[in-house]
Coordinates of C-alpha atoms and ligand atoms in Angstrom, one line a residue:
M160 CA 113.6 105.1 102.3
R161 CA 110.5 103.0 101.6
I162 CA 111.4 100.5 98.9
V163 CA 109.6 97.8 97.0
I164 CA 111.8 95.2 95.4
L165 CA 110.4 93.2 92.5
G166 CA 111.8 90.4 90.5
A167 CA 111.2 86.7 89.5
P168 CA 112.3 83.8 91.6
G169 CA 116.1 83.4 90.9
A170 CA 116.5 87.1 90.1
G171 CA 118.8 87.5 93.1
K172 CA 116.6 90.1 94.9
G173 CA 116.7 88.4 98.3
T174 CA 120.5 88.8 98.5
Q175 CA 120.4 92.4 97.4
A176 CA 117.4 93.1 99.7
K177 CA 119.3 92.0 102.7
F178 CA 122.3 94.1 101.7
I179 CA 120.3 97.3 101.0
A180 CA 118.4 97.0 104.3
E181 CA 121.6 96.7 106.3
K182 CA 123.4 99.4 104.4
F183 CA 120.6 102.0 104.9
N184 CA 119.4 100.7 108.2
I185 CA 115.9 100.0 107.2
A186 CA 113.6 97.1 108.0
H187 CA 113.8 94.1 105.6
I188 CA 110.3 92.7 105.3
S189 CA 110.2 89.4 103.4
T190 CA 106.7 87.9 103.3
G191 CA 108.2 84.6 102.3
D192 CA 110.4 84.6 105.4
M193 CA 107.5 85.6 107.6
L194 CA 105.4 82.8 106.2
R195 CA 108.2 80.2 106.6
S196 CA 108.6 81.4 110.2
A197 CA 104.9 81.0 110.8
I198 CA 105.1 77.4 109.5
A199 CA 108.1 76.7 111.7
K200 CA 106.2 77.9 114.7
G201 CA 103.1 75.9 113.7
T202 CA 100.7 78.9 113.9
E203 CA 97.3 78.8 112.4
L204 CA 98.5 81.2 109.6
G205 CA 101.4 78.9 108.9
K206 CA 99.1 75.9 108.7
E207 CA 96.9 77.7 106.2
A208 CA 99.8 78.9 104.1
K209 CA 101.9 75.7 103.9
G210 CA 99.9 73.9 101.2
Y211 CA 100.0 76.9 98.8
M212 CA 103.7 77.4 99.4
D213 CA 104.6 73.8 98.8
R214 CA 102.8 73.9 95.5
G215 CA 104.5 77.2 94.5
E216 CA 101.2 79.1 94.5
L217 CA 100.5 82.4 96.1
V218 CA 98.9 82.2 99.5
P219 CA 95.6 84.1 99.8
D220 CA 95.9 87.9 99.8
T221 CA 94.1 88.3 103.1
L222 CA 96.8 86.3 105.0
V223 CA 99.7 88.3 103.6
L224 CA 97.9 91.6 103.9
G225 CA 97.2 91.0 107.6
L226 CA 101.0 90.3 108.1
I227 CA 102.0 93.4 106.3
R228 CA 99.5 95.7 108.0
E229 CA 100.9 94.7 111.4
R230 CA 104.5 94.6 110.3
L231 CA 104.6 98.2 108.8
Q232 CA 103.4 99.6 112.1
E233 CA 106.3 98.1 114.1
A234 CA 108.9 100.5 115.5
D235 CA 111.8 99.4 113.3
C236 CA 109.9 100.6 110.2
K237 CA 110.0 104.2 111.4
N238 CA 113.4 104.7 109.7
G239 CA 112.1 103.1 106.5
F240 CA 111.5 99.6 105.1
L241 CA 112.1 97.4 102.1
L242 CA 109.4 95.1 101.0
D243 CA 110.8 91.8 99.5
G244 CA 108.3 89.4 97.9
F245 CA 105.3 91.7 98.4
P246 CA 103.2 92.9 96.5
R247 CA 103.0 89.7 94.5
N248 CA 99.9 90.6 92.4
V249 CA 98.1 93.8 91.4
S250 CA 95.4 93.5 94.1
Q251 CA 98.1 93.4 96.8
A252 CA 99.8 96.4 95.1
K253 CA 96.5 98.3 95.3
A254 CA 95.9 97.2 98.9
L255 CA 99.4 98.4 99.8
N256 CA 98.7 101.7 98.3
A257 CA 95.6 102.1 100.4
L258 CA 97.4 101.0 103.5
L259 CA 100.3 103.5 102.9
E260 CA 97.8 106.3 102.3
E261 CA 96.1 105.4 105.6
L262 CA 99.6 105.5 107.4
K263 CA 100.4 108.7 105.5
L264 CA 103.4 107.2 103.9
S265 CA 104.6 106.8 100.3
L266 CA 107.1 104.6 98.5
T267 CA 110.4 106.2 97.5
H268 CA 111.7 103.6 95.1
I269 CA 110.4 100.6 93.2
L270 CA 113.4 98.4 92.2
D271 CA 112.6 96.0 89.5
F272 CA 115.2 93.2 89.0
D273 CA 115.2 92.4 85.3
V274 CA 116.6 89.0 84.4
P275 CA 115.9 87.1 81.1
E276 CA 113.7 84.0 81.6
S277 CA 116.3 81.6 80.3
V278 CA 118.8 82.8 83.0
L279 CA 116.1 82.5 85.7
L280 CA 115.2 79.0 84.8
E281 CA 118.8 77.8 84.8
R282 CA 119.5 79.5 88.1
I283 CA 116.4 78.2 89.9
L284 CA 116.8 74.7 88.5
N285 CA 120.4 74.7 89.7
R286 CA 119.3 75.9 93.1
A287 CA 116.7 73.1 93.2
K288 CA 119.4 70.5 92.3
E289 CA 121.8 71.7 94.9
G290 CA 119.1 71.6 97.5
S291 CA 118.5 75.0 99.2
G292 CA 116.7 73.4 102.1
R293 CA 113.5 75.1 101.0
S294 CA 110.6 72.7 100.6
D295 CA 109.4 74.6 97.6
D296 CA 112.8 74.4 95.7
N297 CA 112.2 71.3 93.6
E298 CA 112.0 71.3 89.8
E299 CA 108.3 71.0 89.4
V300 CA 107.5 73.6 92.0
V301 CA 110.1 76.2 90.8
K302 CA 108.7 75.9 87.3
N303 CA 105.3 76.6 88.8
R304 CA 106.6 79.6 90.8
L305 CA 108.0 81.0 87.6
K306 CA 104.6 80.6 85.9
V307 CA 102.9 82.2 88.8
Y308 CA 105.4 85.1 88.6
N309 CA 104.7 85.6 84.9
E310 CA 101.0 85.5 85.3
Q311 CA 100.5 87.4 88.5
T312 CA 103.6 89.3 89.5
L313 CA 104.9 90.7 86.2
P314 CA 101.7 92.8 85.9
V315 CA 102.8 94.5 89.3
S316 CA 105.8 95.9 87.5
N317 CA 103.6 97.4 84.8
Y318 CA 101.3 98.8 87.5
Y319 CA 104.2 100.6 89.1
K320 CA 105.9 101.7 85.9
E321 CA 103.1 104.1 85.2
K322 CA 103.4 105.7 88.7
G323 CA 107.0 106.9 88.7
N324 CA 109.9 106.1 91.2
F325 CA 110.3 103.0 89.1
I326 CA 113.9 101.8 88.5
T327 CA 114.9 98.8 86.4
V328 CA 117.9 97.0 87.7
P329 CA 119.7 95.1 84.9
A330 CA 120.6 92.0 86.9
G331 CA 120.7 89.5 84.0
T332 CA 124.2 88.2 83.6
K333 CA 126.0 90.2 86.3
S334 CA 127.6 88.9 89.5
V335 CA 126.1 89.6 92.9
E336 CA 128.9 92.3 93.5
E337 CA 128.2 94.0 90.2
V338 CA 124.5 94.2 90.9
R339 CA 125.2 95.5 94.3
E340 CA 127.2 98.4 92.9
I341 CA 124.5 99.2 90.3
V342 CA 121.9 99.2 93.1
L343 CA 123.9 101.5 95.3
D344 CA 124.5 103.9 92.5
L345 CA 120.7 103.9 91.6
L346 CA 119.8 104.6 95.3
K347 CA 122.2 107.4 95.8
Ligands
LIG685 P1 109.5 83.8 98.5 O1 110.4 83.5 99.7 O2 109.3 85.3 98.4 O3 110.0 83.2 97.2 O4 108.1 83.2 98.8 C1 107.9 81.8 99.0 C2 106.4 81.5 98.9 O5 105.7 82.2 99.9 C3 105.7 81.9 97.6 O6 105.9 80.9 96.5 C4 104.3 82.0 98.0 O7 103.7 80.7 98.2 C5 104.4 82.6 99.4 N1 104.4 84.1 99.4 C6 105.4 84.9 99.7 N2 105.1 86.2 99.6 C7 103.8 86.2 99.2 C8 102.9 87.2 98.8 N3 103.2 88.5 98.9 N4 101.6 86.8 98.4 C9 101.3 85.5 98.4 N5 102.1 84.5 98.6 C10 103.4 84.8 99.0

Protein backbone atom coordinates (compact mmCIF):
# COMPACT_ATOMS: atom_id res chain seq x y z
CA MET A 1 0.00 0.00 0.00
CA ARG A 2 1.23 3.42 -0.94
CA ILE A 3 -1.30 5.94 0.29
CA VAL A 4 -1.71 9.70 0.19
CA ILE A 5 -4.07 11.10 2.78
CA LEU A 6 -5.56 14.54 2.08
CA GLY A 7 -7.75 16.79 4.19
CA ALA A 8 -7.95 20.18 5.84
CA PRO A 9 -6.49 21.01 9.24
CA GLY A 10 -9.03 19.65 11.73
CA ALA A 11 -10.29 16.92 9.36
CA GLY A 12 -8.91 14.28 11.71
CA LYS A 13 -6.54 12.78 9.17
CA GLY A 14 -3.54 12.62 11.54
CA THR A 15 -5.35 10.28 13.93
CA GLN A 16 -6.56 8.03 11.13
CA ALA A 17 -3.17 8.11 9.41
CA LYS A 18 -1.51 6.73 12.53
CA PHE A 19 -4.11 4.01 12.81
CA ILE A 20 -3.88 2.95 9.14
CA ALA A 21 -0.08 2.85 9.22
CA GLU A 22 -0.08 0.62 12.31
CA LYS A 23 -2.85 -1.61 11.04
CA PHE A 24 -1.18 -2.29 7.67
CA ASN A 25 2.38 -2.07 8.93
CA ILE A 26 3.42 0.69 6.56
CA ALA A 27 5.57 3.76 7.23
CA HIS A 28 3.69 6.83 8.48
CA ILE A 29 5.33 9.84 6.88
CA SER A 30 4.10 13.15 8.25
CA THR A 31 5.98 16.14 6.84
CA GLY A 32 4.59 18.27 9.69
CA ASP A 33 6.11 15.86 12.27
CA MET A 34 9.40 15.75 10.37
CA LEU A 35 9.58 19.54 10.28
CA ARG A 36 8.69 19.86 14.00
CA SER A 37 11.40 17.35 14.80
CA ALA A 38 13.92 19.33 12.72
CA ILE A 39 12.97 22.45 14.69
CA ALA A 40 13.33 20.61 18.01
CA LYS A 41 16.79 19.39 16.98
CA GLY A 42 17.77 22.89 15.84
CA THR A 43 18.89 21.79 12.37
CA GLU A 44 19.41 24.30 9.54
CA LEU A 45 16.27 22.99 7.87
CA GLY A 46 14.33 23.46 11.11
CA LYS A 47 15.56 27.03 11.42
CA GLU A 48 14.49 27.77 7.86
CA ALA A 49 11.07 26.17 8.29
CA LYS A 50 10.09 27.64 11.68
CA GLY A 51 8.96 31.11 10.59
CA TYR A 52 6.67 29.74 7.88
CA MET A 53 5.16 27.20 10.26
CA ASP A 54 4.55 29.74 13.01
CA ARG A 55 2.62 31.87 10.52
CA GLY A 56 0.62 28.90 9.20
CA GLU A 57 2.18 29.21 5.75
CA LEU A 58 3.62 26.38 3.70
CA VAL A 59 7.38 26.00 3.95
CA PRO A 60 9.15 26.20 0.57
CA ASP A 61 8.68 23.13 -1.65
CA THR A 62 12.42 22.48 -1.97
CA LEU A 63 12.74 21.87 1.79
CA VAL A 64 9.89 19.37 1.94
CA LEU A 65 10.79 17.64 -1.30
CA GLY A 66 14.31 16.99 -0.03
CA LEU A 67 12.88 15.38 3.11
CA ILE A 68 10.45 13.21 1.16
CA ARG A 69 13.02 12.10 -1.40
CA GLU A 70 15.27 10.75 1.36
CA ARG A 71 12.48 9.36 3.49
CA LEU A 72 10.87 7.29 0.71
CA GLN A 73 14.13 5.47 0.17
CA GLU A 74 14.45 4.29 3.76
CA ALA A 75 14.07 0.59 4.50
CA ASP A 76 10.74 0.83 6.33
CA CYS A 77 9.05 2.14 3.17
CA LYS A 78 9.66 -1.14 1.34
CA ASN A 79 6.43 -2.55 2.72
CA GLY A 80 4.49 0.58 1.77
CA PHE A 81 3.92 4.06 3.15
CA LEU A 82 1.31 6.61 3.97
CA LEU A 83 1.95 10.26 3.23
CA ASP A 84 0.24 12.59 5.72
CA GLY A 85 0.44 16.33 5.06
CA PHE A 86 2.20 15.92 1.73
CA PRO A 87 1.62 16.88 -1.07
CA ARG A 88 0.29 20.25 0.06
CA ASN A 89 0.10 22.01 -3.31
CA VAL A 90 -0.10 20.95 -6.96
CA SER A 91 3.59 21.47 -7.64
CA GLN A 92 4.44 19.07 -4.76
CA ALA A 93 1.95 16.57 -6.23
CA LYS A 94 3.69 16.77 -9.60
CA ALA A 95 7.11 16.45 -8.00
CA LEU A 96 5.89 13.39 -6.09
CA ASN A 97 4.70 11.87 -9.33
CA ALA A 98 8.11 12.36 -10.90
CA LEU A 99 9.88 10.95 -7.82
CA LEU A 100 7.65 7.87 -7.74
CA GLU A 101 8.24 7.28 -11.42
CA GLU A 102 11.96 7.46 -10.78
CA LEU A 103 11.61 4.94 -7.94
CA LYS A 104 9.33 2.77 -10.14
CA LEU A 105 6.48 3.00 -7.66
CA SER A 106 2.89 4.17 -7.87
CA LEU A 107 0.22 5.26 -5.42
CA THR A 108 -2.44 2.69 -4.54
CA HIS A 109 -4.97 4.95 -2.75
CA ILE A 110 -5.64 8.65 -2.39
CA LEU A 111 -7.87 9.14 0.66
CA ASP A 112 -9.54 12.53 0.74
CA PHE A 113 -11.08 13.45 4.12
CA ASP A 114 -14.12 15.51 3.38
CA VAL A 115 -15.33 17.76 6.21
CA PRO A 116 -17.54 20.87 5.84
CA GLU A 117 -15.70 24.11 6.48
CA SER A 118 -18.00 25.13 9.38
CA VAL A 119 -17.12 21.90 11.24
CA LEU A 120 -13.42 22.39 10.56
CA LEU A 121 -13.37 25.91 11.88
CA GLU A 122 -15.17 24.89 15.07
CA ARG A 123 -12.80 21.96 15.63
CA ILE A 124 -9.59 23.82 15.05
CA LEU A 125 -10.68 26.81 17.10
CA ASN A 126 -11.54 24.46 19.98
CA ARG A 127 -8.20 22.75 19.61
CA ALA A 128 -6.49 26.14 19.68
CA LYS A 129 -8.42 27.12 22.84
CA GLU A 130 -7.60 23.88 24.61
CA GLY A 131 -3.94 24.37 23.77
CA SER A 132 -2.57 21.45 21.81
CA GLY A 133 0.99 22.44 22.62
CA ARG A 134 1.62 23.24 18.97
CA SER A 135 3.00 26.71 18.44
CA ASP A 136 0.86 27.05 15.28
CA ASP A 137 -2.43 26.26 17.06
CA ASN A 138 -3.65 29.73 17.98
CA GLU A 139 -6.77 31.31 16.50
CA GLU A 140 -5.14 33.65 14.02
CA VAL A 141 -2.74 31.01 12.73
CA VAL A 142 -5.33 28.22 12.40
CA LYS A 143 -7.51 30.56 10.35
CA ASN A 144 -4.55 31.21 8.11
CA ARG A 145 -3.85 27.46 7.82
CA LEU A 146 -7.42 26.94 6.67
CA LYS A 147 -7.05 29.72 4.10
CA VAL A 148 -3.79 28.23 2.85
CA TYR A 149 -5.51 24.85 2.63
CA ASN A 150 -8.39 26.24 0.55
CA GLU A 151 -6.09 28.11 -1.79
CA GLN A 152 -3.24 25.64 -2.22
CA THR A 153 -4.18 22.16 -0.98
CA LEU A 154 -7.77 21.81 -2.19
CA PRO A 155 -6.54 21.92 -5.81
CA VAL A 156 -4.44 18.82 -5.00
CA SER A 157 -7.68 16.86 -4.45
CA ASN A 158 -8.91 17.95 -7.89
CA TYR A 159 -5.56 17.01 -9.40
CA TYR A 160 -5.85 13.44 -8.04
CA LYS A 161 -9.58 13.12 -8.73
CA GLU A 162 -8.85 13.01 -12.42
CA LYS A 163 -6.26 10.28 -12.02
CA GLY A 164 -8.19 7.43 -10.38
CA ASN A 165 -7.58 5.57 -7.06
CA PHE A 166 -9.28 8.56 -5.48
CA ILE A 167 -11.52 7.82 -2.48
CA THR A 168 -13.57 10.40 -0.63
CA VAL A 169 -13.94 9.70 3.10
CA PRO A 170 -17.07 11.34 4.49
CA ALA A 171 -15.53 12.42 7.80
CA GLY A 172 -17.81 15.40 8.53
CA THR A 173 -19.91 14.73 11.59
CA LYS A 174 -18.74 11.22 12.46
CA SER A 175 -16.76 10.06 15.46
CA VAL A 176 -13.14 8.91 15.24
CA GLU A 177 -14.29 5.26 15.58
CA GLU A 178 -16.93 5.60 12.86
CA VAL A 179 -14.44 7.16 10.47
CA ARG A 180 -11.95 4.39 11.27
CA GLU A 181 -14.52 1.76 10.28
CA ILE A 182 -15.31 3.59 7.05
CA VAL A 183 -11.63 3.84 6.19
CA LEU A 184 -10.99 0.16 6.92
CA ASP A 185 -13.89 -0.80 4.73
CA LEU A 186 -12.65 1.43 1.90
CA LEU A 187 -9.15 -0.02 2.06
CA LYS A 188 -10.26 -3.65 2.02
P1 LIG B 1 0.81 19.69 9.71
O1 LIG B 1 1.36 19.05 10.93
O2 LIG B 1 0.70 18.75 8.54
O3 LIG B 1 -0.47 20.44 9.95
O4 LIG B 1 1.88 20.79 9.26
C1 LIG B 1 2.24 21.86 10.09
C2 LIG B 1 2.95 22.94 9.27
O5 LIG B 1 4.14 22.38 8.70
C3 LIG B 1 2.16 23.49 8.11
O6 LIG B 1 1.29 24.55 8.49
C4 LIG B 1 3.28 23.97 7.19
O7 LIG B 1 3.84 25.18 7.66
C5 LIG B 1 4.35 22.90 7.39
N1 LIG B 1 4.19 21.79 6.42
C6 LIG B 1 3.87 20.49 6.68
N2 LIG B 1 3.84 19.75 5.57
C7 LIG B 1 4.15 20.61 4.55
C8 LIG B 1 4.28 20.47 3.15
N3 LIG B 1 4.07 19.29 2.53
N4 LIG B 1 4.63 21.56 2.43
C9 LIG B 1 4.85 22.75 3.00
N5 LIG B 1 4.72 22.96 4.32
C10 LIG B 1 4.38 21.91 5.10
